[in-house]
Coordinates of C-alpha atoms in Angstrom, one line a residue:
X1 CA 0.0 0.0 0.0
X2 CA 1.6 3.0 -0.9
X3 CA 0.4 6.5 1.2
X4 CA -0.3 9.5 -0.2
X5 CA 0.1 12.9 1.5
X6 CA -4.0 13.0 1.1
X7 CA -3.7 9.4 3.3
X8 CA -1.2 10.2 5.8
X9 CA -2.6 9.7 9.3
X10 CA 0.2 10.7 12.5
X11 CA 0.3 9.7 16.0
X12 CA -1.7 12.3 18.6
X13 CA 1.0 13.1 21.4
X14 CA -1.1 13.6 24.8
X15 CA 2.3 15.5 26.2
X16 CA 2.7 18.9 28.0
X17 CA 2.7 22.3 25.6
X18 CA 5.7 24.4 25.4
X19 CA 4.2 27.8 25.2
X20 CA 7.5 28.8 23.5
X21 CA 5.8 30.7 20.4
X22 CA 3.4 33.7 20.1
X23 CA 1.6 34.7 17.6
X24 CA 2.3 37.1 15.2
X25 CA 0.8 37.9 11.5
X26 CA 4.2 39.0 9.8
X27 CA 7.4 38.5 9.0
X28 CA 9.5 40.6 11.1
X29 CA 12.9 41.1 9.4
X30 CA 16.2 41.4 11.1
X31 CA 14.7 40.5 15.0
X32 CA 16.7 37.6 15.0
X33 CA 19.8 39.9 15.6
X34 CA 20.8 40.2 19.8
X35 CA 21.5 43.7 20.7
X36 CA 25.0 44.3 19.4
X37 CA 25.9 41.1 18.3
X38 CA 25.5 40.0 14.7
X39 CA 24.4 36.9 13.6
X40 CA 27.2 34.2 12.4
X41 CA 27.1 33.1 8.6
X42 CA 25.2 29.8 8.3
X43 CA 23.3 29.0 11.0
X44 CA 20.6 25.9 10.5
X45 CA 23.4 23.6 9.5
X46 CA 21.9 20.9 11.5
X47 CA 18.0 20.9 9.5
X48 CA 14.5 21.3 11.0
X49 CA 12.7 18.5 12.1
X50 CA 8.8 17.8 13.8
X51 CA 7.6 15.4 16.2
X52 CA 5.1 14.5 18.5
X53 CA 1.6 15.7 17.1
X54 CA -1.6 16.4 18.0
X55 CA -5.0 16.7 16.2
X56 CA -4.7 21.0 16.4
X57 CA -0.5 21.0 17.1
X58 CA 3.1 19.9 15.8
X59 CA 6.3 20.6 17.9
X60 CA 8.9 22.4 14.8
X61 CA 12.6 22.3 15.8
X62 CA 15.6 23.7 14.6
X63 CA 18.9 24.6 16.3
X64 CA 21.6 27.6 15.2
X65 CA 24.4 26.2 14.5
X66 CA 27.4 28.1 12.7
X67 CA 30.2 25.6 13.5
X68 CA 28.1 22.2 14.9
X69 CA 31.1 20.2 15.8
X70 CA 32.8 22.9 18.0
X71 CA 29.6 23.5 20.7
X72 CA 27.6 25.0 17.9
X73 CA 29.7 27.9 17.5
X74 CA 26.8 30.6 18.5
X75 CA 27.7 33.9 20.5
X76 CA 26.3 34.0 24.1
X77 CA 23.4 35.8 23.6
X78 CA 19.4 35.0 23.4
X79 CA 18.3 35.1 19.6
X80 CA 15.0 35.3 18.3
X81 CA 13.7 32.9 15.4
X82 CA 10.9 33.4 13.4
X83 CA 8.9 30.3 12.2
X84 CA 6.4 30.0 9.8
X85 CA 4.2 26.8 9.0
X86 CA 1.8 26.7 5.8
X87 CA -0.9 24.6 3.8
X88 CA 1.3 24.6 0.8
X89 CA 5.4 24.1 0.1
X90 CA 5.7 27.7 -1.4
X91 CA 4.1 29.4 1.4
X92 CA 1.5 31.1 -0.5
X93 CA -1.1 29.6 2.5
X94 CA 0.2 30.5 5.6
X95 CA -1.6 29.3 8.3
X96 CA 0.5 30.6 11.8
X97 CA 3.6 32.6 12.2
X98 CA 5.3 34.0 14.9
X99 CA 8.7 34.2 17.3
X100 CA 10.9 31.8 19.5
X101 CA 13.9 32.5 21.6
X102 CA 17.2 30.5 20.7
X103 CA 19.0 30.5 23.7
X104 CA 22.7 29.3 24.9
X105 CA 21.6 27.3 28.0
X106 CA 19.8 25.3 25.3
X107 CA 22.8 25.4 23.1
X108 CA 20.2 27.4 20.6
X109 CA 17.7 25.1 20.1
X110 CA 14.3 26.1 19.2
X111 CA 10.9 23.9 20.2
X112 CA 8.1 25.5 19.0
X113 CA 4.6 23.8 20.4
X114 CA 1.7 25.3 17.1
X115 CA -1.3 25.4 18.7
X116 CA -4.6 25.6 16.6
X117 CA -4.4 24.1 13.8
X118 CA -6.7 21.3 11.5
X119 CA -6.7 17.6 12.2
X120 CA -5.4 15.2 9.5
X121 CA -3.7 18.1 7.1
X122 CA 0.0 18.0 5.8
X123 CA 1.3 21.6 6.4
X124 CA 5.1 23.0 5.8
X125 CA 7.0 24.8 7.5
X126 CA 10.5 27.2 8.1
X127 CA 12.4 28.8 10.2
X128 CA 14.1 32.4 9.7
X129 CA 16.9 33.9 11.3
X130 CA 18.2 37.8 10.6
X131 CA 17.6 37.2 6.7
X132 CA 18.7 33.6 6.4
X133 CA 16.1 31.0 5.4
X134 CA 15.9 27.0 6.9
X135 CA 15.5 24.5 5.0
X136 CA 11.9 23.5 4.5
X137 CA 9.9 20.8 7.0
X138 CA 6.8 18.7 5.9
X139 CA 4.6 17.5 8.8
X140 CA 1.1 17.1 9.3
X141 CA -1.3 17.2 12.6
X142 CA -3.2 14.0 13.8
X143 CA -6.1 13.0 13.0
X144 CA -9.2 14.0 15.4
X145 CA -9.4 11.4 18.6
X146 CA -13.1 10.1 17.7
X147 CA -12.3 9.4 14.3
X148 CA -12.6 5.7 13.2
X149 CA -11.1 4.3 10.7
X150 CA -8.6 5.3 8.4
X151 CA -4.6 4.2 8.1
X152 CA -1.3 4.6 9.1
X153 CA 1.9 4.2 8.0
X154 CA 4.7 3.8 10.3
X155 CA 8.3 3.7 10.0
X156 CA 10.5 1.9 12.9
X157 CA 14.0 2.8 13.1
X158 CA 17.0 2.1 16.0
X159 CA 20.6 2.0 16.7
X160 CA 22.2 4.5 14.3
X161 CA 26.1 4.1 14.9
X162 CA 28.2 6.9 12.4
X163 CA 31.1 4.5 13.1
X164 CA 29.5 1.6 11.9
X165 CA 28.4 3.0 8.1
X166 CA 26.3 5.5 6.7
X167 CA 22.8 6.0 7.1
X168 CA 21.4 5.0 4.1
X169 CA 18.5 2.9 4.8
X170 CA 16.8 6.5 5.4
X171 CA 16.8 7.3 1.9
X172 CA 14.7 4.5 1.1
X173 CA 12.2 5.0 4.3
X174 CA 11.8 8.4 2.6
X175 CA 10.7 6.9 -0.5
X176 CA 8.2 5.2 1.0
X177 CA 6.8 8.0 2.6
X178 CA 5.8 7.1 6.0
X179 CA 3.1 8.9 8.1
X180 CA 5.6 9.0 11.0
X181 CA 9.0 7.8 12.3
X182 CA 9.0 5.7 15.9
X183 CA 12.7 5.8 16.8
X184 CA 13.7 3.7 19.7
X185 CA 16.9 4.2 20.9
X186 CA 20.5 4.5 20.5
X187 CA 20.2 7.9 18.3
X188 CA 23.7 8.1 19.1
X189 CA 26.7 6.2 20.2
X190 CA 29.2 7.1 22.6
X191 CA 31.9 5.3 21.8
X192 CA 35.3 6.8 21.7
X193 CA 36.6 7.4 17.8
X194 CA 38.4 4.6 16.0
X195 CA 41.0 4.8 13.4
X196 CA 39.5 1.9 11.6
X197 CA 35.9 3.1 11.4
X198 CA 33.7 3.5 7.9
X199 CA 33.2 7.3 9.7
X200 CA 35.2 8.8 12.2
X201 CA 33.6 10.2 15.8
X202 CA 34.3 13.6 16.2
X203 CA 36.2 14.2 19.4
X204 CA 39.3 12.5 20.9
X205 CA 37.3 10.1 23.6
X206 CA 34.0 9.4 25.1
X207 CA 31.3 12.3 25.4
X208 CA 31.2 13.2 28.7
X209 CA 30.6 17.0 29.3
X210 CA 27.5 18.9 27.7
X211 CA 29.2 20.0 24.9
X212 CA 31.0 16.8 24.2
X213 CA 27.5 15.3 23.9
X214 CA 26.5 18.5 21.8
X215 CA 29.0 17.5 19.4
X216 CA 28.6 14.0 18.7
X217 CA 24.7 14.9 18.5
X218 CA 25.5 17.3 15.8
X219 CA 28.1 15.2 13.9
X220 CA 25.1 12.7 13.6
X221 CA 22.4 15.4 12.3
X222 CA 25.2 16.1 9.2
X223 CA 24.1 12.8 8.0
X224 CA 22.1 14.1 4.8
X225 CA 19.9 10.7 4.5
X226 CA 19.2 11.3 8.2
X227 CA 18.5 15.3 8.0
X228 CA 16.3 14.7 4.6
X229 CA 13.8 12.2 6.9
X230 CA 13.5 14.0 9.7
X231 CA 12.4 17.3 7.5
X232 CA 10.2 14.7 5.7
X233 CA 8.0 13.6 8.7
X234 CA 7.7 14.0 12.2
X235 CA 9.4 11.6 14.6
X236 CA 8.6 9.9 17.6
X237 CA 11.4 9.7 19.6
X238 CA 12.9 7.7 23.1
X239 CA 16.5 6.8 24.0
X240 CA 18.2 3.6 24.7
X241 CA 21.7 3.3 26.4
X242 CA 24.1 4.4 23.8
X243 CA 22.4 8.2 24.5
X244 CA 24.4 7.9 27.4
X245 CA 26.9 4.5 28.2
X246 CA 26.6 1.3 27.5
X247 CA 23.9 -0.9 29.3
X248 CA 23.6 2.0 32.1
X249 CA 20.7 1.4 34.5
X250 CA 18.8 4.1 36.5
X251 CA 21.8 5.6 38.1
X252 CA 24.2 3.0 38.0
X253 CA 26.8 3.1 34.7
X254 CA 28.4 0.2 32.9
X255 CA 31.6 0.4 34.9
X256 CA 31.0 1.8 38.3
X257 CA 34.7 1.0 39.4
X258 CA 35.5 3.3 37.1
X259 CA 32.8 6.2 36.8
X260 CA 31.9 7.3 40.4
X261 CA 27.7 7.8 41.2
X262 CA 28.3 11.6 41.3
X263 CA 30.4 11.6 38.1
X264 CA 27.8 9.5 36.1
X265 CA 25.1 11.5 37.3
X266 CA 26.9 14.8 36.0
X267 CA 26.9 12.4 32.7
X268 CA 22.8 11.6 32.9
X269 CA 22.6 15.0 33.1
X270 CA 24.9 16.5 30.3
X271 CA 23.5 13.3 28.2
X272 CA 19.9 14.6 28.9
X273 CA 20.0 17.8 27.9
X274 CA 21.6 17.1 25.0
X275 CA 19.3 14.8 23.9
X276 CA 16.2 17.5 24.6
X277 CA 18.1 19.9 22.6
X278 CA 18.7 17.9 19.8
X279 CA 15.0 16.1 19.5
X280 CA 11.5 17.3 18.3
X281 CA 9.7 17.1 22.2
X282 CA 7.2 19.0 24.1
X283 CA 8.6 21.0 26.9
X284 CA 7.9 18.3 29.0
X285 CA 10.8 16.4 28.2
X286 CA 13.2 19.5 29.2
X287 CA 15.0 17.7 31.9
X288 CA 15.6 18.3 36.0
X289 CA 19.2 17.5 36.3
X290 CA 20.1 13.6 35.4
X291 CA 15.7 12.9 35.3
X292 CA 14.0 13.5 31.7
X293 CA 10.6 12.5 31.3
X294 CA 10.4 9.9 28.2
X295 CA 7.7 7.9 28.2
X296 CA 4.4 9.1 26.7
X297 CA 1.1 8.2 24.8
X298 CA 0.2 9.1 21.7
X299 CA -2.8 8.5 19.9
X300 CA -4.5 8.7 16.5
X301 CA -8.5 8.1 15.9
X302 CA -9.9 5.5 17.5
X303 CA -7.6 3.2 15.3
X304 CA -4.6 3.0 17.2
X305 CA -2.9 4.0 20.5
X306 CA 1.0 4.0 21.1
X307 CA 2.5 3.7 24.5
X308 CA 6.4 5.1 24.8
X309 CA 8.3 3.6 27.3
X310 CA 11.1 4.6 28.9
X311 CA 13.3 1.1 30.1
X312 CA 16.3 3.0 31.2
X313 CA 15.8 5.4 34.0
X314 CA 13.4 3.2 36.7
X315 CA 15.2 -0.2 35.8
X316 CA 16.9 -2.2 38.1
X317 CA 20.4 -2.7 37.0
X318 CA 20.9 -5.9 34.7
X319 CA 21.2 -9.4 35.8
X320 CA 24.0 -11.8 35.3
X321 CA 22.8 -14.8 36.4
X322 CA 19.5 -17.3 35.8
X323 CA 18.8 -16.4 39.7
X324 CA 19.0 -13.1 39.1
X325 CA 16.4 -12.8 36.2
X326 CA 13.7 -14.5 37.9
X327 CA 14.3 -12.0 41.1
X328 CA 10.9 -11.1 41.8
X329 CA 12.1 -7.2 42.9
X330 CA 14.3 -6.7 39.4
X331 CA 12.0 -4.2 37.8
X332 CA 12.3 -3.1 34.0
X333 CA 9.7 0.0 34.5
X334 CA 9.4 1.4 38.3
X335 CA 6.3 0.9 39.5
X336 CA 4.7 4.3 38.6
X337 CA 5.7 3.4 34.6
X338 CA 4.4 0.1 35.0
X339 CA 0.7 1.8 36.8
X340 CA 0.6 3.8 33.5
X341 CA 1.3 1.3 31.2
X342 CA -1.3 -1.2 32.5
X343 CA -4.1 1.3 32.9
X344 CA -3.6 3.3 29.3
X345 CA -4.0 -0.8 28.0
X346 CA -6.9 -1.7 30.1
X347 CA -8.7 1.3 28.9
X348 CA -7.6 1.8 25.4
X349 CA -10.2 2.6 23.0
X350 CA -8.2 1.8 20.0
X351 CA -8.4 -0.7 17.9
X352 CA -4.3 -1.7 18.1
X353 CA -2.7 -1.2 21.3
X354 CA 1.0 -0.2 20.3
X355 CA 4.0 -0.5 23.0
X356 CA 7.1 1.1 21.8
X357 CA 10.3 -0.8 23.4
X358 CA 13.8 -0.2 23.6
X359 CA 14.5 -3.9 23.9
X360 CA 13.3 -7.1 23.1
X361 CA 10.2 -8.5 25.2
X362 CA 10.4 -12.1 23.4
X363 CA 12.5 -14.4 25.0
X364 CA 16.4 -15.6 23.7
X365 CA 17.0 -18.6 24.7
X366 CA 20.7 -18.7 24.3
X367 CA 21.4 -22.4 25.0
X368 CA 20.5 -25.5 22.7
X369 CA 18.9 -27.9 24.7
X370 CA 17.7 -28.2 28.1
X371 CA 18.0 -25.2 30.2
X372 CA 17.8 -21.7 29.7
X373 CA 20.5 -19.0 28.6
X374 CA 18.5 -15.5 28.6
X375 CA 20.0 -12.3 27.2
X376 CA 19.8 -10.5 30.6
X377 CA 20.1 -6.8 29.1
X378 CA 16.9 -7.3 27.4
X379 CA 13.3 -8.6 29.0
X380 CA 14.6 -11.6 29.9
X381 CA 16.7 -10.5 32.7
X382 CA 13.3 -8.7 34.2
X383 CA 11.3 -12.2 34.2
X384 CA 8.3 -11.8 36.7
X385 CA 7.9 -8.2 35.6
X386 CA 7.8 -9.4 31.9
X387 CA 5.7 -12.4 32.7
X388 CA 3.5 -10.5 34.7
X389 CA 2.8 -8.2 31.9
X390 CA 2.3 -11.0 29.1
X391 CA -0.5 -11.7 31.2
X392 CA -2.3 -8.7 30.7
X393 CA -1.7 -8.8 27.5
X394 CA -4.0 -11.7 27.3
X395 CA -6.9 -8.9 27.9
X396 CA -5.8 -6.3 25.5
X397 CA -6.9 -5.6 22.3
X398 CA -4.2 -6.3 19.6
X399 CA -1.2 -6.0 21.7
X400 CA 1.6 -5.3 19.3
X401 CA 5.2 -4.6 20.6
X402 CA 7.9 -2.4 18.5
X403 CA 11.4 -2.9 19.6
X404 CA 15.3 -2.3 18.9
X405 CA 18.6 -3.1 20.5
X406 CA 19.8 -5.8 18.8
X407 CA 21.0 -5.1 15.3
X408 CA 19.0 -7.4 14.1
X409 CA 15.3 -8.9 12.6
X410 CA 13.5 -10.7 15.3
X411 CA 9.6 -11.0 14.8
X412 CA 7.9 -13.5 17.2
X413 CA 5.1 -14.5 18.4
X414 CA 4.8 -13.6 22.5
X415 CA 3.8 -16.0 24.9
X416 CA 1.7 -15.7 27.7
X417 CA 4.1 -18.0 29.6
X418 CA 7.7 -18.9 27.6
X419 CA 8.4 -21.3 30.3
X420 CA 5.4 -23.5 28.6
X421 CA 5.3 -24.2 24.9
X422 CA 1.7 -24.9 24.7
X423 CA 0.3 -21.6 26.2
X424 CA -1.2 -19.0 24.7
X425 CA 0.0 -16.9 22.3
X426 CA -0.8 -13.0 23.7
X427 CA 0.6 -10.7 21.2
X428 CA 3.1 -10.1 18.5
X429 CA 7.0 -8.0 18.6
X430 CA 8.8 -7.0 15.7
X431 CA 12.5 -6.4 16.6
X432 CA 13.7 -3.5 14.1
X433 CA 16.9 -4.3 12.9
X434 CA 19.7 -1.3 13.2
X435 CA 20.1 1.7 10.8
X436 CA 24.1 0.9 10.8
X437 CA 25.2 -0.6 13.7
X438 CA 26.9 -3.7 13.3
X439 CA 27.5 -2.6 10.2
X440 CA 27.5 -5.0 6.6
X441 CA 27.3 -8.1 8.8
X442 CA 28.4 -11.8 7.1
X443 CA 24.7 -13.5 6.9
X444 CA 26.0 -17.0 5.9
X445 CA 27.9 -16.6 9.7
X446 CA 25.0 -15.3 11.2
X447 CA 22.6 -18.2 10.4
X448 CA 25.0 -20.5 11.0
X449 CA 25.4 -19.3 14.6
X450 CA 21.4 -18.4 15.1
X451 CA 19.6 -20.6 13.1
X452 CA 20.8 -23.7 15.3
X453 CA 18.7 -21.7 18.1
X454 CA 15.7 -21.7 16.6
X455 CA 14.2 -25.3 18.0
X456 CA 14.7 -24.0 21.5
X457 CA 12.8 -20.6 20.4
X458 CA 9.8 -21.4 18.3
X459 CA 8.1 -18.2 18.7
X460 CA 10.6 -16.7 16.1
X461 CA 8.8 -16.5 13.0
X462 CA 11.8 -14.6 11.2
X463 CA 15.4 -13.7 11.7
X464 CA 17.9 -11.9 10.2
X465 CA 21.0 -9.6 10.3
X466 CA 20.6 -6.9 6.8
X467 CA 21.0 -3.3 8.0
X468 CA 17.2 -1.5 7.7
X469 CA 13.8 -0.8 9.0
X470 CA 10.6 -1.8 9.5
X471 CA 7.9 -0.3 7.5
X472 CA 3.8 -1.2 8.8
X473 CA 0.6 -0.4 7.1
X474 CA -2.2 -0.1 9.7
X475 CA -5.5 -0.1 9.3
X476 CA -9.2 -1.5 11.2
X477 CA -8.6 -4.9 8.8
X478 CA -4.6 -5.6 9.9
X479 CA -1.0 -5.0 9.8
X480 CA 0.6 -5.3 6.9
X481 CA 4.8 -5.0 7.4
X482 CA 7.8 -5.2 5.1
X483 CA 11.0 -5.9 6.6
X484 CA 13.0 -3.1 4.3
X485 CA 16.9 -3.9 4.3
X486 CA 19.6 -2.6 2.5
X487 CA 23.1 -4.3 0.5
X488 CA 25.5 -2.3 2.4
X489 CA 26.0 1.0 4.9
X490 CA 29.9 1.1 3.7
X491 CA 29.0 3.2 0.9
X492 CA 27.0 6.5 0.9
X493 CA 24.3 5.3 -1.4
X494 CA 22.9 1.6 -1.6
X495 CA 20.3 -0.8 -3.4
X496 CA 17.2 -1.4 -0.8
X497 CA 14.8 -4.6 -1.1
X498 CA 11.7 -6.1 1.0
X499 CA 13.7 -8.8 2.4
X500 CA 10.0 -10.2 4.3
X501 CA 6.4 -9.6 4.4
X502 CA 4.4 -10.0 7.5
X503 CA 1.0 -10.2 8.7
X504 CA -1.1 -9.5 12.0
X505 CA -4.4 -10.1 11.7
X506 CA -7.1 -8.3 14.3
X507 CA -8.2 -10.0 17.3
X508 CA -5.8 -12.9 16.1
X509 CA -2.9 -12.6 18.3
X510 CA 0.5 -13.1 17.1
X511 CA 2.4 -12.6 13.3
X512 CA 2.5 -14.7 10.3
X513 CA 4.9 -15.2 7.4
X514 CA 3.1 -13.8 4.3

């Protein structure tokens, strides 16, 4: 099925406003200008992008940025940017206009909330600053919350590492023009840079400091595949552990001999607001110190509803033993995430019940034969919490699960208890394989080493290692998906294919090889 921009339908983000922008009716030339200090040459070197949006609203963002990869390269001062969003790419329908502050503390990013608009249109917009022109943003508002009906196409993305190739499945997810973007984690990496890499990190170590982080978020948005599909739909955004360090949990880091609790939390915290400034959110993801608040619900029509997590911040830190994962107290979402999560799927009036992940739910069992070997970063390490949940799922509508982390393809059914091959099947998860991490993997090696696994993990209905995304077509009747890869990251442009089709059926639960 291939959408049109009459067709499009977006996610409605139920989030906090950011009463960042007021009105005005005209352009107002030169205001962008401090008081005594001129405006640098080029400044919206890192794009525009949208997010989160609503049946009357769209979050617009932009960021000055003379010299990206040197803390942005903007003069300490407060600049005003003007915006404009239209019904038409030339501008000849302009439908709201007005003013936003760029300021340093937010290393000149701009989040602009529009209020007021229609449901279900495409609209266009800009950004201005003293005389220079942004490059132009397409977007488009949700559709009204009592509508029924209608279609959506979604794109899911992860794990994006500059290191590890080029981002070019993103040419071909604009191509197919998807009604929104759900990217679920590891935007960037924080690894150190490496002489041998496809692409070079900026930098001479690990991002530690704000503007460290500023500049590895910035070396990323150069990526033109990347910057062409954020100005080409509005994203829906949450981290993983690469935002940060690898396989942090709450406040613990990956090597607490070696980073003290004080000095990871001035990381969480540098990490953080980074990522606000660099991301298309509401004002309610501008962060308190090493706390951001991530996870969300977003809605569109009566035909879906799409519950953000967040399994970073509130989880336990990770197992590393069978004992360990079946500790009743390890906890993946807190208990107030976990409250939200149950109650926005016990009273869902949609038709599919979406649950953006970060990590697998599924189980891995690691070891052929008898026993278990779990992957303990993922769901498996939080057992009675995931088991818990499966069983709820067994009273949801549609349950559906959208996932990342593992650099690869892993679409199985979900059981209402692993532990017993004959019980129910509760829901489906589609594991998005990476944008570039991992990089052009060997797949004879990979099914050689996976495929033996697959008698001790029936619920996998499809595995791979290709570098892509995951494209769905939802509607009242189903989800249709295409498991998009591409023939290589090491080069800047590549060949893309449907490597697998997939099917969910309503009120059947689980996925099936079409």
């Amino acid at each position: 099925m291939t959408a049109s921009p009459d067709r499009r339908r977006l996610l409605t983000a139920g989030a906090a406003v950011l009463g960042a922008a007021a009105s005005a009716q005209l352009w107002l030339p030169g205001i962008a200008r401090a008081a005594g200090t001129p405006l640098p040459d080029e400044v919206f070197t890192l794009g525009v992008a949208s997010g989160d949006p609503l049946p009357d609203g769209i979050v617009l963002w932009t960021r000055l940025a003379p010299d990206p990869l040197n803390g942005g390269g903007m003069p300490d001062a407060v600049y005003t940017v003007e915006w404009e969003l239209a019904e038409d790419e030339r501008f000849q329908r302009t439908v709201r206009r007005g003013v936003a502050q760029a300021r340093p503390d937010l290393g000149h990013s701009v989040h602009v909330d529009v209020r007021g608009l229609r449901p279900d249109r495409p609209y266009w917009y800009r950004f201005r600053a003293d005389g220079r022109l942004s490059p132009t943003g397409r977007t488009r508002t949700a559709p009204h919350p009592h509508r029924r009906g209608g279609s959506l196409r979604v794109a899911l993305a992860s794990c994006q590492n500059w290191q590890h190739g080029y981002f070019t499945p993103y040419a071909d997810m604009r191509a197919q023009d998807p009604d929104v973007v759900l990217f679920v984690g590891d935007y960037i990496y924080e690894s150190a840079p490496s002489a041998t890499a496809v692409r070079r990190h900026e930098g001479k170590g690990e991002p530690y400091s704000l503007v460290q982080y500023r500049n590895r978020y910035a070396q990323y948005r150069t990526d033109p595949d990347l910057a062409a599909m954020h100005a080409s739909a509005p994203w829906v955004v949450t981290f993983d552990d690469h935002e940060v360090d690898n396989d942090w949990a709450g406040e613990v880091p990956q090597d607490p001999d070696k980073q003290s609790h004080d000095a990871f939390v001035a990381r969480l915290t540098a990490a953080f607001q980074a990522y606000y400034e660099h991301m298309p959110v509401r004002a309610s993801a501008i962060p308190t110190g090493p706390h951001i608040q991530m996870y969300r619900r977003l809605e569109f029509g009566r035909l879906a509803r799409l519950n953000v997590l967040d399994t970073r911040q509130f989880r336990s830190d990770q197992a590393t033993g069978q004992e360990g994962a079946e500790s009743p107290s390890a906890t993946m979402l807190g208990a107030g995430q976990k409250r939200w999560l149950l109650d926005g799927l016990r009273d869902s009036p949609a038709r599919w019940n979406l649950i953006a992940s970060q990590i697998m739910m599924a189980e891995t069992d690691l070891l052929p034969g008898d026993g278990k070997l779990w992957y303990y970063d993922a769901w498996d390490g939080y057992q009675v919490e995931r088991n818990a949940l499966l069983e709820e799922f067994a009273d949801v509508r549609n349950p559906v699960v959208l996932s990342g982390d593992r650099h690869l393809t892993m679409i199985s059914d979900l059981k209402e208890d692993f532990a017993d091959p004959g019980s129910d099947v509760v829901g489906a998860e589609f594991v998005g394989t990476s944008i570039s991490s991992g990089g052009d993997q060997d797949q004879a090696a990979f099914h050689a080493e996976w495929d033996p696994l697959k008698a001790d993990n029936p619920h996998w209905k499809l595995i791979d290692a290709h570098r892509g995304y995951h494209l769905f077509d939802i509607d009242g009747d189903g989800i249709d998906a295409r498991v998009r890869v591409v023939d290589t990251v090491t080069a800047p442009q590549a060949t893309a294919s449907t490597l697998a089709r997939l099917r969910v059926e309503p009120d059947e639960p689980g996925v099936r090889l079409v």
